[in-house]
PDB file of C-alpha atoms in Angstrom:
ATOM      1  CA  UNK A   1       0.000   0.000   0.000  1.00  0.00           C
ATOM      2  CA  UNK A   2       2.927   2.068   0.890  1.00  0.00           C
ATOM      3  CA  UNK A   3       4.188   2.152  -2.352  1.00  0.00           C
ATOM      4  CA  UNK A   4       1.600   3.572  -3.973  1.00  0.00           C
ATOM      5  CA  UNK A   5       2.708   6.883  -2.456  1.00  0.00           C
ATOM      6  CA  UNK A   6       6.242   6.528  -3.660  1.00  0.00           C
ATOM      7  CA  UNK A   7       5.453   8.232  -7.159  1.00  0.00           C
ATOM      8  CA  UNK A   8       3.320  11.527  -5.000  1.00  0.00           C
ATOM      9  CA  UNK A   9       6.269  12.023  -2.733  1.00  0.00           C
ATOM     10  CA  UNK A  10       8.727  12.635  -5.535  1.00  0.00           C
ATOM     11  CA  UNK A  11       6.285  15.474  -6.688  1.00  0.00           C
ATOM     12  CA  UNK A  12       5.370  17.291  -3.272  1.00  0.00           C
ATOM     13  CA  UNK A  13       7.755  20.127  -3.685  1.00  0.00           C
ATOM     14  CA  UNK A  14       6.303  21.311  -7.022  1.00  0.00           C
ATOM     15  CA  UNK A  15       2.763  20.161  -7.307  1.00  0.00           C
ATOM     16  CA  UNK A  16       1.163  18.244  -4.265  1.00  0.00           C
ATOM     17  CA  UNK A  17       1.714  21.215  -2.108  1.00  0.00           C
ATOM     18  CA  UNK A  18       0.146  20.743   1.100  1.00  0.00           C
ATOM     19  CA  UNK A  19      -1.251  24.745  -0.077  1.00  0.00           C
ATOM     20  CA  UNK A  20      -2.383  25.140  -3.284  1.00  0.00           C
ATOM     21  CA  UNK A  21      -5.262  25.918  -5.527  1.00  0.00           C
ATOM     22  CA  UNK A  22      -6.556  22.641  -6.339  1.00  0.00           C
ATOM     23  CA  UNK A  23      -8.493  23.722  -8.940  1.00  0.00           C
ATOM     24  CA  UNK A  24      -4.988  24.378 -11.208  1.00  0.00           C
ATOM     25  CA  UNK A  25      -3.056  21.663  -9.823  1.00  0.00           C
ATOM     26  CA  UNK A  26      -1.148  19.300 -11.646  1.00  0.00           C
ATOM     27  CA  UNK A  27      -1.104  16.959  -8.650  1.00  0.00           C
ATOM     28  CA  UNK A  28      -2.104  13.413 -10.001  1.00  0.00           C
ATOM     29  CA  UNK A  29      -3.843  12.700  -6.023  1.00  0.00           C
ATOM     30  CA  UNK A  30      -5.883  16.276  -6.186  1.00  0.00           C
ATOM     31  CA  UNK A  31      -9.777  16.260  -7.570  1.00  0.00           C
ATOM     32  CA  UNK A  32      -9.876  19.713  -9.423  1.00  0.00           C
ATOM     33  CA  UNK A  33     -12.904  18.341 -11.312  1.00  0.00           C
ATOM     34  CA  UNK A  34     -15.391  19.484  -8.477  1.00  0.00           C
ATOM     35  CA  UNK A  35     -17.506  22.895  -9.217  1.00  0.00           C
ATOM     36  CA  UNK A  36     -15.223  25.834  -8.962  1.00  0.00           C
ATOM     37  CA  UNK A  37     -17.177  27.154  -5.809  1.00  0.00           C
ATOM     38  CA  UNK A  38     -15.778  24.311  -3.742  1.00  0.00           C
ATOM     39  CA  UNK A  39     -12.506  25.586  -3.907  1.00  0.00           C
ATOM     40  CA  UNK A  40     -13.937  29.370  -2.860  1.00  0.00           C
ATOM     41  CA  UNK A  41     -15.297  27.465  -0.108  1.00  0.00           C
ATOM     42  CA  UNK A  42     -13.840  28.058   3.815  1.00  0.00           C
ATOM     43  CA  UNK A  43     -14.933  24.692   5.324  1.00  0.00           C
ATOM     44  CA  UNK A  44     -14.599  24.190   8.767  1.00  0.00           C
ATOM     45  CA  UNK A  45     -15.687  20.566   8.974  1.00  0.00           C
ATOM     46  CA  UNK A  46     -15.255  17.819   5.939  1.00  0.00           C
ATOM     47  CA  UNK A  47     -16.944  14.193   5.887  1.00  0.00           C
ATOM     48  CA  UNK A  48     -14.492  11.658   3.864  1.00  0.00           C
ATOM     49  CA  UNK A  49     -17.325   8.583   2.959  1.00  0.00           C
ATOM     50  CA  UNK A  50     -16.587   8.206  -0.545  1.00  0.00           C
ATOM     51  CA  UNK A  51     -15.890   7.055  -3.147  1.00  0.00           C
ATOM     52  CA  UNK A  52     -15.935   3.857  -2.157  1.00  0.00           C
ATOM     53  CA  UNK A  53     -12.841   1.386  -1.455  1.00  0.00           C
ATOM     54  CA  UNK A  54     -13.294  -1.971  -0.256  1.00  0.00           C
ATOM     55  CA  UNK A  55     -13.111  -3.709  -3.627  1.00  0.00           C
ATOM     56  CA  UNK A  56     -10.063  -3.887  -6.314  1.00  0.00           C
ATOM     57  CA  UNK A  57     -12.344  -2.107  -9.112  1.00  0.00           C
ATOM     58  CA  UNK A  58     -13.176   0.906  -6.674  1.00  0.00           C
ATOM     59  CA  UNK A  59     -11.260   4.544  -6.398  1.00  0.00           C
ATOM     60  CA  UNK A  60     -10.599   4.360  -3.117  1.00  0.00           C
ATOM     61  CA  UNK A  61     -10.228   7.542  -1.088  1.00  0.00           C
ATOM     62  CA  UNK A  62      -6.991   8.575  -1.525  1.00  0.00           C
ATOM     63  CA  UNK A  63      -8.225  11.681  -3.967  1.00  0.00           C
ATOM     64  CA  UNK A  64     -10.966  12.600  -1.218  1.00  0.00           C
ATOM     65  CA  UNK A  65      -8.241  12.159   1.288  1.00  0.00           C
ATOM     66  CA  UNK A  66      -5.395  14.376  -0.303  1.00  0.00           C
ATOM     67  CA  UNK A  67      -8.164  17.111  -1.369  1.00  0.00           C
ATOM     68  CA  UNK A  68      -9.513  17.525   1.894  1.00  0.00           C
ATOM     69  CA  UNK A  69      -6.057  17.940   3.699  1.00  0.00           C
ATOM     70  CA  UNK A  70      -5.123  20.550   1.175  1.00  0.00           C
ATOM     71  CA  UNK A  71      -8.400  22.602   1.358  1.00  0.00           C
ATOM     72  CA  UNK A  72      -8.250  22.591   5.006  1.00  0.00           C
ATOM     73  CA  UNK A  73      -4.907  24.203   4.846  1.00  0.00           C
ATOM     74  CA  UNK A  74      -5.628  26.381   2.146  1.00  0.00           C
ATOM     75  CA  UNK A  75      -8.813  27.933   3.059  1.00  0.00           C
ATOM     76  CA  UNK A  76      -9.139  31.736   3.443  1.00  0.00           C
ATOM     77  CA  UNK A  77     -11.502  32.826   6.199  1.00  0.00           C
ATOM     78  CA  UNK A  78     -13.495  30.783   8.488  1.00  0.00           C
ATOM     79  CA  UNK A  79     -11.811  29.170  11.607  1.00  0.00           C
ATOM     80  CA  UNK A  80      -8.395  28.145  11.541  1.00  0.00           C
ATOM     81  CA  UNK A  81      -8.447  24.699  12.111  1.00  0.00           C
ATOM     82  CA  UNK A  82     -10.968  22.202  10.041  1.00  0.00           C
ATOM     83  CA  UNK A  83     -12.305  18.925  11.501  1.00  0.00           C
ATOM     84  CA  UNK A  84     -11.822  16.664   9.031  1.00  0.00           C
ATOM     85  CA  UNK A  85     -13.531  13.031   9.607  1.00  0.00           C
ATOM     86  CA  UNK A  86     -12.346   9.675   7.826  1.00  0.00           C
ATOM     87  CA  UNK A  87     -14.960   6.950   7.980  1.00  0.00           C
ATOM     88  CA  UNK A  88     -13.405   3.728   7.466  1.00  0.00           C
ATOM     89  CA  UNK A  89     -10.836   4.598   9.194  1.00  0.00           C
ATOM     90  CA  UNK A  90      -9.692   0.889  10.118  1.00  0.00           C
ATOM     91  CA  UNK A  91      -8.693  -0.117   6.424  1.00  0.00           C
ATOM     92  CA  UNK A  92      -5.762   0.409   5.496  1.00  0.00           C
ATOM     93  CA  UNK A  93      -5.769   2.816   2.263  1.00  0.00           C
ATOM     94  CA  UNK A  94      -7.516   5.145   4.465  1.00  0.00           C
ATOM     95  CA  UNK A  95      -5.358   5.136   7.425  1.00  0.00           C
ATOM     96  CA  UNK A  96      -1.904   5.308   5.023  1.00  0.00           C
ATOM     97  CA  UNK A  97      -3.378   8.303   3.572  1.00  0.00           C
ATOM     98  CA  UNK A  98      -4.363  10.000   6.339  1.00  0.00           C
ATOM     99  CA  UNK A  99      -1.189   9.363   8.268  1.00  0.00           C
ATOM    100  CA  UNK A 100       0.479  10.901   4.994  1.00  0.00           C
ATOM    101  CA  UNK A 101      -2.308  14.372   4.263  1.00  0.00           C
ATOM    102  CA  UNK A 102      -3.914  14.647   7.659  1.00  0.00           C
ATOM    103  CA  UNK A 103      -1.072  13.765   9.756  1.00  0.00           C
ATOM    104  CA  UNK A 104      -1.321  11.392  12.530  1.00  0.00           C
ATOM    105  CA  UNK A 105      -0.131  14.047  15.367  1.00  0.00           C
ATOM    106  CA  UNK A 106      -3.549  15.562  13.907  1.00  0.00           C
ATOM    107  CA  UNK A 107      -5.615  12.812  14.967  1.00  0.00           C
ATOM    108  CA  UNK A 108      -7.920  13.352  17.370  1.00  0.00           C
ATOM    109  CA  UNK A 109      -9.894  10.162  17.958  1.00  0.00           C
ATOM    110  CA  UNK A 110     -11.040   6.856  16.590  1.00  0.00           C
ATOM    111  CA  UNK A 111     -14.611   5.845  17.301  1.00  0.00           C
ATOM    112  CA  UNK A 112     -16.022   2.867  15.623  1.00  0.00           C
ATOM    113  CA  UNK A 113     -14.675   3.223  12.058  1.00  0.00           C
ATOM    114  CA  UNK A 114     -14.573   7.508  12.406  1.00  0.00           C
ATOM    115  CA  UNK A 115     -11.330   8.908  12.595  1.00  0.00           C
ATOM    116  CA  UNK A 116     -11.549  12.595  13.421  1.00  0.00           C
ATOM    117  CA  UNK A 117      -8.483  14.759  12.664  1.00  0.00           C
ATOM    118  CA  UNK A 118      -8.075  18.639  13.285  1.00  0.00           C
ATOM    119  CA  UNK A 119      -6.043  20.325  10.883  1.00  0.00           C
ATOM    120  CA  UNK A 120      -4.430  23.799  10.958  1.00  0.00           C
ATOM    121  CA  UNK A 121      -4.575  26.777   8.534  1.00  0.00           C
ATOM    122  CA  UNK A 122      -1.335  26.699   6.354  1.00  0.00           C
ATOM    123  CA  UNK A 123       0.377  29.897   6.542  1.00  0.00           C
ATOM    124  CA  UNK A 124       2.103  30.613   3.201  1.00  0.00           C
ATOM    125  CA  UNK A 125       1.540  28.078  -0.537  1.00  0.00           C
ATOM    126  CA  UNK A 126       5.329  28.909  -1.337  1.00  0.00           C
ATOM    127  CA  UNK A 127       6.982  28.261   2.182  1.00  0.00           C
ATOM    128  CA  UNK A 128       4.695  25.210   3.034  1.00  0.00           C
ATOM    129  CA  UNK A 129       6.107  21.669   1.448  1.00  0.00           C
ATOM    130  CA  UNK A 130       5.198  19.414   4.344  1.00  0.00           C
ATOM    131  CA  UNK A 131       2.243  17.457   5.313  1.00  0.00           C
ATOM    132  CA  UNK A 132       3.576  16.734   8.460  1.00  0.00           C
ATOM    133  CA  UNK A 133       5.853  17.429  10.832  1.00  0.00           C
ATOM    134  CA  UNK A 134       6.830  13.752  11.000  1.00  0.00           C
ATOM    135  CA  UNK A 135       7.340  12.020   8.455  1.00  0.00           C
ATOM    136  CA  UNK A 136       4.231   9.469   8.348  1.00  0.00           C
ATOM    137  CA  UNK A 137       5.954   6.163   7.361  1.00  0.00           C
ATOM    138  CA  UNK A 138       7.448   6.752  11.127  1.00  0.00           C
ATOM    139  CA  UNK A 139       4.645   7.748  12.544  1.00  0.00           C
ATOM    140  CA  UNK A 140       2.633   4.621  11.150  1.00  0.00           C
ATOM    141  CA  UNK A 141       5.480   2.023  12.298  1.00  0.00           C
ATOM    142  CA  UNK A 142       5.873   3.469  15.714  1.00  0.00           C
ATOM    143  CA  UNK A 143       1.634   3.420  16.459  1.00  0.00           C
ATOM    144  CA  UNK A 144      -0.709   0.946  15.346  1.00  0.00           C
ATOM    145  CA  UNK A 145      -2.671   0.537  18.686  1.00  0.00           C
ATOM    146  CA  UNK A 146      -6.056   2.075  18.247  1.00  0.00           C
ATOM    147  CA  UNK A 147      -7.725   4.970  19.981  1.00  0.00           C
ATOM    148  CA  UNK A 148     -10.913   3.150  20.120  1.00  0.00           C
TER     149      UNK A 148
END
């Protein structure tokens, strides 16, 4: 699953900026097919339940997952963190991915299959190249108990 990642990470510095306009990016992980409103949008809470995952000719989330991370830290007004929830949080694309976008020191709780992760405001598109301030592959090989 892991690996999957390998070809984003070589392209984080220039365009899967953790800040960015989605809507322009040439980010193969961001969805800048939505209306262009969305991106306009200051959301202070984003529900991850799609597009579905649990079967080899589905998506998967890692789109929804990667999009919502960057418009959290991208968004203009509104409060400066965004509570961003991950149902099916026990499989495993969706817990790589969020260790990677949302960041696991960002992880609030796990209830049931709901992980809930607060994310900050980025500060600046051009300074900003990080996800996290640890790198996740740590992160995800030092904790796998659950918070449930």
């Amino acid at each position: 699953m892991k690996r999957l990642l390998e070809p984003v990470r070589g392209e984080f510095c220039s365009e899967c900026r953790p800040v960015q306009n989605l809507l322009f990016s040439e980010c193969k992980l961001a969805m800048n097919n939505l209306p262009n409103h969305v991106y306009e949008l200051s959301c202070d809470v984003i529900l991850i339940d799609g597009p579905s995952g649990y079967h080899e000719a589905a998506p998967g989330r890692m789109s929804a997952i990667f999009t919502a991370a960057v418009l959290a830290r991208s968004k203009k007004g509104g409060a400066a963190e965004t509570h961003v929830f991950v149902q099916d949080f026990d499989r495993e694309v969706e817990k790589v991915y969020s260790d990677e976008f949302l960041c696991r020191d960002n992880l609030v709780e796990v209830v049931g299959k709901l992980g809930h992760f607060v994310v900050a405001r980025g500060s600046d598109d051009r300074l900003m190249t990080e996800f996290c301030s640890v790198s996740a592959s740590v992160n995800s090989s030092s904790s796998s108990t659950s918070m449930a």
